[in-house]
Amino acid sequence: FGTSRTQAVINVDDKHYMLKSSLVGEYNLANALMAVGFCKELGFEMADILQALGKGQIVVPGRLNTIKTPNGNTVVIDCM
């Protein structure tokens, strides 16, 4: 996990895929994995699922927002 994205290698149907998301945190990875499972059950292709999960930057004000300080530190704002 990073402060600005999540990446994980996942195994689906005995194949390895790189899952990338702008959402951070273990619980968001768990949510993404559930989404992958549901989408597979609905018949979506893995390429389409991974592309959708990796699109864009999802920003919720006050929720896991990061700020870089002038001295290089990262501050995480999570007050929701």
Coordinates of N, CA and C in Angstrom, one line a residue:
F1 N 0.8 -1.2 0.0 CA 0.0 0.0 0.0 C 0.9 1.2 0.0
G2 N 0.5 2.2 -0.8 CA 1.2 3.5 -0.7 C 0.3 4.5 -0.1
T3 N 0.7 5.8 -0.2 CA -0.2 6.9 0.3 C -1.1 7.4 -0.7
S4 N -0.9 7.0 -2.0 CA -1.7 7.6 -3.1 C -2.3 6.5 -3.9
R5 N -2.0 5.2 -3.7 CA -2.6 4.2 -4.5 C -2.3 2.8 -3.9
T6 N -3.1 1.8 -4.3 CA -2.9 0.4 -3.9 C -2.6 -0.4 -5.1
Q7 N -1.6 -1.3 -5.0 CA -1.3 -2.3 -6.1 C -1.3 -3.6 -5.4
A8 N -1.8 -4.6 -6.1 CA -1.7 -6.0 -5.6 C -1.7 -7.0 -6.8
V9 N -1.0 -8.0 -6.7 CA -1.0 -9.1 -7.6 C -2.1 -10.1 -7.1
I10 N -3.1 -10.3 -8.0 CA -4.2 -11.2 -7.6 C -4.2 -12.4 -8.5
N11 N -4.8 -13.5 -8.0 CA -4.9 -14.8 -8.8 C -6.3 -15.0 -9.0
V12 N -6.7 -15.1 -10.3 CA -8.1 -15.3 -10.7 C -8.1 -16.4 -11.7
D13 N -8.8 -17.5 -11.5 CA -8.8 -18.6 -12.4 C -7.4 -19.1 -12.8
D14 N -6.5 -19.2 -11.8 CA -5.2 -19.7 -12.0 C -4.3 -18.8 -12.9
K15 N -4.7 -17.5 -13.0 CA -3.9 -16.5 -13.7 C -3.6 -15.3 -12.8
H16 N -2.4 -14.7 -12.9 CA -2.1 -13.6 -12.1 C -2.3 -12.3 -12.8
Y17 N -2.9 -11.3 -12.1 CA -3.2 -10.0 -12.6 C -2.7 -8.9 -11.6
M18 N -2.4 -7.8 -12.2 CA -2.0 -6.6 -11.3 C -3.2 -5.7 -11.1
L19 N -3.7 -5.7 -9.9 CA -4.8 -4.8 -9.6 C -4.3 -3.5 -9.1
K20 N -4.7 -2.4 -9.7 CA -4.3 -1.0 -9.3 C -5.5 -0.2 -9.0
S21 N -5.4 0.6 -7.9 CA -6.5 1.4 -7.5 C -6.0 2.7 -6.9
S22 N -6.7 3.8 -7.1 CA -6.3 5.0 -6.4 C -6.8 5.1 -4.9
L23 N -7.6 4.1 -4.5 CA -8.0 4.0 -3.2 C -6.9 3.3 -2.3
V24 N -6.7 3.8 -1.1 CA -5.6 3.2 -0.3 C -6.2 2.5 0.9
G25 N -5.5 1.6 1.5 CA -5.9 0.9 2.7 C -6.3 -0.5 2.4
E26 N -6.1 -1.3 3.4 CA -6.4 -2.8 3.3 C -7.9 -3.0 3.1
Y27 N -8.7 -2.2 3.7 CA -10.2 -2.4 3.6 C -10.6 -2.0 2.2
N28 N -10.0 -1.1 1.5 CA -10.3 -0.7 0.1 C -9.8 -1.8 -0.8
L29 N -8.7 -2.5 -0.5 CA -8.3 -3.6 -1.3 C -9.3 -4.7 -1.2
A30 N -9.8 -5.0 0.1 CA -10.8 -6.0 0.3 C -12.1 -5.7 -0.5
N31 N -12.5 -4.4 -0.6 CA -13.6 -4.0 -1.3 C -13.4 -4.2 -2.8
A32 N -12.2 -3.9 -3.3 CA -11.9 -4.1 -4.7 C -11.9 -5.6 -5.1
L33 N -11.4 -6.4 -4.2 CA -11.4 -7.9 -4.5 C -12.8 -8.4 -4.5
M34 N -13.7 -7.9 -3.7 CA -15.1 -8.3 -3.7 C -15.7 -7.8 -5.1
A35 N -15.4 -6.6 -5.5 CA -15.9 -6.1 -6.8 C -15.4 -7.0 -7.9
V36 N -14.1 -7.4 -7.9 CA -13.6 -8.3 -8.9 C -14.4 -9.6 -8.9
G37 N -14.7 -10.2 -7.8 CA -15.4 -11.4 -7.7 C -16.8 -11.3 -8.2
F38 N -17.5 -10.2 -7.8 CA -18.9 -10.0 -8.3 C -18.9 -9.8 -9.8
C39 N -18.0 -9.0 -10.3 CA -17.9 -8.7 -11.8 C -17.6 -10.0 -12.6
K40 N -16.7 -10.8 -12.1 CA -16.4 -12.1 -12.7 C -17.7 -13.0 -12.8
E41 N -18.4 -13.0 -11.7 CA -19.6 -13.8 -11.6 C -20.7 -13.3 -12.6
L42 N -20.7 -12.0 -12.9 CA -21.6 -11.4 -13.8 C -21.2 -11.5 -15.2
G43 N -20.0 -12.1 -15.5 CA -19.5 -12.4 -16.8 C -18.6 -11.3 -17.4
F44 N -18.1 -10.4 -16.6 CA -17.2 -9.4 -17.2 C -15.8 -10.0 -17.3
E45 N -15.1 -9.5 -18.3 CA -13.7 -9.9 -18.6 C -12.7 -9.2 -17.6
M46 N -11.7 -9.9 -17.2 CA -10.7 -9.4 -16.3 C -10.1 -8.1 -16.7
A47 N -9.8 -8.0 -18.0 CA -9.2 -6.7 -18.6 C -10.1 -5.5 -18.3
D48 N -11.4 -5.7 -18.5 CA -12.4 -4.6 -18.3 C -12.5 -4.3 -16.8
I49 N -12.5 -5.3 -16.0 CA -12.6 -5.1 -14.5 C -11.4 -4.3 -14.0
L50 N -10.2 -4.8 -14.4 CA -9.0 -4.1 -13.9 C -8.9 -2.7 -14.5
Q51 N -9.3 -2.5 -15.7 CA -9.3 -1.1 -16.3 C -10.2 -0.2 -15.5
A52 N -11.4 -0.7 -15.2 CA -12.4 0.1 -14.5 C -11.9 0.5 -13.1
L53 N -11.3 -0.5 -12.4 CA -10.8 -0.3 -11.0 C -9.6 0.7 -11.0
G54 N -8.9 0.7 -12.1 CA -7.7 1.6 -12.2 C -7.9 3.0 -12.7
K55 N -9.1 3.2 -13.1 CA -9.4 4.6 -13.7 C -9.6 5.6 -12.7
G56 N -9.0 6.8 -13.0 CA -9.3 8.0 -12.3 C -8.8 8.0 -10.8
Q57 N -9.0 9.2 -10.3 CA -8.6 9.4 -8.9 C -9.9 9.7 -8.1
I58 N -10.2 8.8 -7.2 CA -11.4 9.0 -6.4 C -11.1 9.8 -5.1
V59 N -11.8 10.9 -5.0 CA -11.5 11.8 -3.9 C -12.8 12.1 -3.1
V60 N -12.7 11.8 -1.8 CA -13.8 12.1 -0.9 C -13.3 13.1 0.1
P61 N -13.8 14.3 0.1 CA -13.2 15.3 1.1 C -13.2 14.8 2.5
G62 N -12.0 14.9 3.1 CA -11.8 14.5 4.5 C -11.6 13.0 4.7
R63 N -11.5 12.3 3.6 CA -11.4 10.8 3.7 C -10.1 10.4 2.9
L64 N -9.1 10.0 3.7 CA -7.8 9.6 3.2 C -7.2 10.5 2.2
N65 N -7.3 11.8 2.4 CA -6.7 12.8 1.6 C -5.2 13.0 2.0
T66 N -4.3 13.1 1.1 CA -2.9 13.2 1.4 C -2.3 14.6 1.0
I67 N -1.4 15.1 1.8 CA -0.7 16.4 1.5 C 0.7 16.1 1.7
K68 N 1.6 16.6 0.8 CA 3.0 16.5 0.9 C 3.4 17.8 1.6
T69 N 4.3 17.7 2.6 CA 4.8 18.9 3.3 C 6.0 19.4 2.6
P70 N 6.4 20.6 2.8 CA 7.7 21.2 2.2 C 8.9 20.3 2.5
N71 N 8.9 19.7 3.7 CA 10.1 18.9 4.0 C 10.0 17.4 3.6
G72 N 9.0 17.1 2.8 CA 8.9 15.8 2.2 C 8.1 14.8 2.9
N73 N 7.5 15.2 4.1 CA 6.6 14.2 4.8 C 5.3 14.2 4.1
T74 N 4.5 13.1 4.4 CA 3.2 13.0 3.9 C 2.2 13.0 5.1
V75 N 1.2 13.9 5.0 CA 0.2 14.0 6.0 C -1.1 13.4 5.4
V76 N -1.7 12.5 6.2 CA -3.0 11.9 5.8 C -4.1 12.4 6.6
I77 N -5.1 13.0 5.9 CA -6.3 13.6 6.5 C -7.4 12.5 6.4
D78 N -7.9 12.1 7.5 CA -8.9 11.0 7.5 C -9.9 11.3 8.7
C79 N -10.8 12.3 8.5 CA -11.6 12.7 9.6 C -13.1 12.4 9.4
M80 N -13.4 11.6 8.5 CA -14.8 11.2 8.2 C -15.2 10.1 9.1

